[in-house]
PDB file of C-alpha atoms in Angstrom:
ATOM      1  CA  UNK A 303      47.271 186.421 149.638  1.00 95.00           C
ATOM      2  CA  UNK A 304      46.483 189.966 148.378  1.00 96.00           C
ATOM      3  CA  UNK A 305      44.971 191.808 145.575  1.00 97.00           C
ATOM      4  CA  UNK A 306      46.651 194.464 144.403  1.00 97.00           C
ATOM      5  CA  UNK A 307      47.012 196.855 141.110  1.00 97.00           C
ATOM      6  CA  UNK A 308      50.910 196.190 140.145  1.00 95.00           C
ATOM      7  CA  UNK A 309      52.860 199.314 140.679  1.00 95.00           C
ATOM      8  CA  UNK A 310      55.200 199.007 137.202  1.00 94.00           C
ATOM      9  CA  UNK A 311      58.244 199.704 139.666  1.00 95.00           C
ATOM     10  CA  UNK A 312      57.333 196.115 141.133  1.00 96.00           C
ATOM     11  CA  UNK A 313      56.345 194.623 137.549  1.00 96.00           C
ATOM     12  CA  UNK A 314      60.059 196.096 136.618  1.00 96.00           C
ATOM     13  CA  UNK A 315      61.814 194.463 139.156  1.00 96.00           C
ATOM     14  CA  UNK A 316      59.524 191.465 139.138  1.00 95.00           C
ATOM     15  CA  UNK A 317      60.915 191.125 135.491  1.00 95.00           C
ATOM     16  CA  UNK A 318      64.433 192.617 135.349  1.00 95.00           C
ATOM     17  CA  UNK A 319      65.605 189.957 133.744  1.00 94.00           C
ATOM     18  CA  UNK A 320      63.200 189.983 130.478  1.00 94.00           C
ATOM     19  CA  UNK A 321      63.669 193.995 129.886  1.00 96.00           C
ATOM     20  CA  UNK A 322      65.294 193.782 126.924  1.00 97.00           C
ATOM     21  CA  UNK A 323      63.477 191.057 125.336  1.00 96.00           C
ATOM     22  CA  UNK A 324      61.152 192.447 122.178  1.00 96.00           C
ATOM     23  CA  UNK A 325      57.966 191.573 124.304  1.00 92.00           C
ATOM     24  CA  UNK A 326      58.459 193.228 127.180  1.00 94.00           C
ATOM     25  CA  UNK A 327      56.305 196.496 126.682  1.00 95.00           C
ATOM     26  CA  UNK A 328      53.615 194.389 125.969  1.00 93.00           C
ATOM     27  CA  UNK A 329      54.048 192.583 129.548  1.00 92.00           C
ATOM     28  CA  UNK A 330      54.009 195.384 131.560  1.00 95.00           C
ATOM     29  CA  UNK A 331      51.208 196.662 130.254  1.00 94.00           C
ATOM     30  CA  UNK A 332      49.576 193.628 130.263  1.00 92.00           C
ATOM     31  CA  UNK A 333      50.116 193.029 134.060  1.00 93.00           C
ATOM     32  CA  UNK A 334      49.476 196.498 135.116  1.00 94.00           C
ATOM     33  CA  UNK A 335      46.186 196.061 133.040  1.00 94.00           C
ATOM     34  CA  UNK A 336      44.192 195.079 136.009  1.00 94.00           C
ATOM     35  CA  UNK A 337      44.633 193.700 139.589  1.00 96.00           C
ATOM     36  CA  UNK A 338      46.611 190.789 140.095  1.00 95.00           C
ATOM     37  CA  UNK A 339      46.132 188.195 143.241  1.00 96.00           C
ATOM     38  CA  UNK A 340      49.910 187.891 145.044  1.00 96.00           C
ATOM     39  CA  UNK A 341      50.110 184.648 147.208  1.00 95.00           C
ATOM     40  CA  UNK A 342      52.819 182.809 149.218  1.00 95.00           C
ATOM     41  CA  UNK A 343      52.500 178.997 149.285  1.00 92.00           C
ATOM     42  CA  UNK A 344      54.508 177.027 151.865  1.00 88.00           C
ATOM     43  CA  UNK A 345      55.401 173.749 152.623  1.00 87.00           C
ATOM     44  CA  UNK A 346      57.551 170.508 151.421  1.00 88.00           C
ATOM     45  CA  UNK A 347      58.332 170.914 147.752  1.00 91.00           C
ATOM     46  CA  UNK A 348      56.339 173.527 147.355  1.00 92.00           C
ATOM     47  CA  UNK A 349      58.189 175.040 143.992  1.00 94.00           C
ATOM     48  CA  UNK A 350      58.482 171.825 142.778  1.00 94.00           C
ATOM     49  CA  UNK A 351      54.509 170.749 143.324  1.00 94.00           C
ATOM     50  CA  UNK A 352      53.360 174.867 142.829  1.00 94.00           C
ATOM     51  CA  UNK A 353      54.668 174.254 139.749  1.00 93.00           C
ATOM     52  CA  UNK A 354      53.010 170.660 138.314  1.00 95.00           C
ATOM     53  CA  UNK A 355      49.700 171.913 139.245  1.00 96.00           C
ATOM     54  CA  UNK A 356      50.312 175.239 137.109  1.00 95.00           C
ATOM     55  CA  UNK A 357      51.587 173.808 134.193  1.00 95.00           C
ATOM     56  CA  UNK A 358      53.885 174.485 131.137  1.00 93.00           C
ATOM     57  CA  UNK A 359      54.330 178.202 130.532  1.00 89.00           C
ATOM     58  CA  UNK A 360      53.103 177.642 126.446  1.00 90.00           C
ATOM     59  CA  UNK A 361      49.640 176.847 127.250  1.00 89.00           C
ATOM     60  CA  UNK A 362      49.531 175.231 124.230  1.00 91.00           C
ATOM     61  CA  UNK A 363      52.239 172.332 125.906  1.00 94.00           C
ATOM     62  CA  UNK A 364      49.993 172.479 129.084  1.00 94.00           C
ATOM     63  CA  UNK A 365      48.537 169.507 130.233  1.00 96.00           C
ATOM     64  CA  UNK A 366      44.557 169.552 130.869  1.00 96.00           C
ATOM     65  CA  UNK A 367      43.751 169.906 134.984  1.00 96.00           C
ATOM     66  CA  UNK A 368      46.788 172.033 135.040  1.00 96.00           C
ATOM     67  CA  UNK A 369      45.761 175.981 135.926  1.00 95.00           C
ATOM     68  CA  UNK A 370      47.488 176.725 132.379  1.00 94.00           C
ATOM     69  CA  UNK A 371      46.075 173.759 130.322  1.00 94.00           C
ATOM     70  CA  UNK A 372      42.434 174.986 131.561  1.00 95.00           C
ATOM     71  CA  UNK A 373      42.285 178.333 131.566  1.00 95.00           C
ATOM     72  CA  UNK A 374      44.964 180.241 129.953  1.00 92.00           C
ATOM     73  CA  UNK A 375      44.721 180.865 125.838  1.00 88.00           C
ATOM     74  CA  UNK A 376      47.988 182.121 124.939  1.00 85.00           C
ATOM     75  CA  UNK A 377      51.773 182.243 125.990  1.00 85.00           C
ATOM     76  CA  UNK A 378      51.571 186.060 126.645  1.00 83.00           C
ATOM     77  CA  UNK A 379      48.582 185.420 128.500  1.00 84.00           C
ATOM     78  CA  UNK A 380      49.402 182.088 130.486  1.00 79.00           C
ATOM     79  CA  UNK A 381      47.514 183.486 133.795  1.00 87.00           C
ATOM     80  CA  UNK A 382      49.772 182.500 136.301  1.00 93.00           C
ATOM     81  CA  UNK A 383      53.336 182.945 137.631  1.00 91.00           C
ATOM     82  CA  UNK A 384      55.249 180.185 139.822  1.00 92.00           C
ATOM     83  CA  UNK A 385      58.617 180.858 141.367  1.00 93.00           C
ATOM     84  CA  UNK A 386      60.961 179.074 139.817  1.00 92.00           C
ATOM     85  CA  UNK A 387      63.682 177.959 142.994  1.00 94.00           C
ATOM     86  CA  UNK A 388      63.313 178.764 146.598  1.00 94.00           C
ATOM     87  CA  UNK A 389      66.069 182.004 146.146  1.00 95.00           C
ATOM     88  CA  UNK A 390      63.445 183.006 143.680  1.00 94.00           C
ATOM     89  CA  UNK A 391      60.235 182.713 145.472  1.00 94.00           C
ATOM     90  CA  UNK A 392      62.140 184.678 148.677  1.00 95.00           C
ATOM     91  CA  UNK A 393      63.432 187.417 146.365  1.00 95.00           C
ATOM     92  CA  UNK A 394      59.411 187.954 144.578  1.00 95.00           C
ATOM     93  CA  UNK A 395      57.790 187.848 148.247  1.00 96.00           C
ATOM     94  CA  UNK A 396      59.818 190.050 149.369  1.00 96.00           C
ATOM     95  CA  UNK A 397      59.315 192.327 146.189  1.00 96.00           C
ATOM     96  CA  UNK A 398      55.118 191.786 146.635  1.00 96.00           C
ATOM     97  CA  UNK A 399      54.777 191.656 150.496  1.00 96.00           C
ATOM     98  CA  UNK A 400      55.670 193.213 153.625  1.00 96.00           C
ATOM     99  CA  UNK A 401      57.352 191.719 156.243  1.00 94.00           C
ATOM    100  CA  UNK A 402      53.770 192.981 158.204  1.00 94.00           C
ATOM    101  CA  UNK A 403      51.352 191.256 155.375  1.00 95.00           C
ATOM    102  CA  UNK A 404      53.032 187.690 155.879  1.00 94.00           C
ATOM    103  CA  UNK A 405      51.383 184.942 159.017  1.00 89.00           C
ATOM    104  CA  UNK A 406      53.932 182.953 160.282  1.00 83.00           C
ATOM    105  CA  UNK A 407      51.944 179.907 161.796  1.00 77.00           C
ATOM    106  CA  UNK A 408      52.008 175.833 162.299  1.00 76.00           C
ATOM    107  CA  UNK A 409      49.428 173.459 161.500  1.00 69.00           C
ATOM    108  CA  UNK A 410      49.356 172.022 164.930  1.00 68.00           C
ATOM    109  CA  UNK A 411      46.836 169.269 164.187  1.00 63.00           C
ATOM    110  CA  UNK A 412      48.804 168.224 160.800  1.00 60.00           C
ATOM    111  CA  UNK A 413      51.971 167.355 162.850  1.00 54.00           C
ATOM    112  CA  UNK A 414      50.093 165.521 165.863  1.00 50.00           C
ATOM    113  CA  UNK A 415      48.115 163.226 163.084  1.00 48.00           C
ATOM    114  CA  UNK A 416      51.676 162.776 161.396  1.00 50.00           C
ATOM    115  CA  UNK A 417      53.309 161.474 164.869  1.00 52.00           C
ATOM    116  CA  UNK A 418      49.955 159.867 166.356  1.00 48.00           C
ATOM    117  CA  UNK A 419      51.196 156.083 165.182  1.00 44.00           C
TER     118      UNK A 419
END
């Protein structure tokens, strides 16, 4: 986890794919408005769960005790990004992080109380 002001050559990559929609001026300028926090999460369906606990990007269809439901007041303002496949979520850490910035590491006590039977 990091916080970081967005370079916009990282917000433009970050969002290749939206550069021609009508909003996306407002998007950059929006994210490069102020720091952002950039975190990896890791383990077993971690896209999948990441993205149940954020909710629906309208935060209007975003259920309450979801990040989004509670806290975000707008679609252009939904307050949180979750990749949305494994390729994706390899491609944006390695936009946001150096190879240096990331822990590789295993929860030695998790797995022991997992085979302890």
């Amino acid at each position: 986890m990091k916080m970081l002001q967005a370079p916009e050559r990282i917000l433009a990559e970050h969002y290749h794919d939206l550069q021609r929609k009508p909003f996306y001026p407002a998007l950059i300028s929006y994210m490069s408005s102020g720091p952002v926090v950039a975190m990896v999460w890791e383990g077993p369906n971690v896209v999948c769960t990441s993205r149940a606990m954020i909710g629906h990007t309208n935060s209007a269809k975003a259920a309450p005790g979801t990040i989004r439901g509670d806290f975000s007041t707008h679609v252009s303002r939904n307050v949180i990004h979750a990749s949305d496949s494994v390729e994706g979520a390899q491609r944006e850490i390695q936009l946001w992080f150096q190879s240096s910035e990331l822990v590789d590491w295993a929860d030695e006590g998790h797995l022991s109380s997992i085979y302890a039977a």
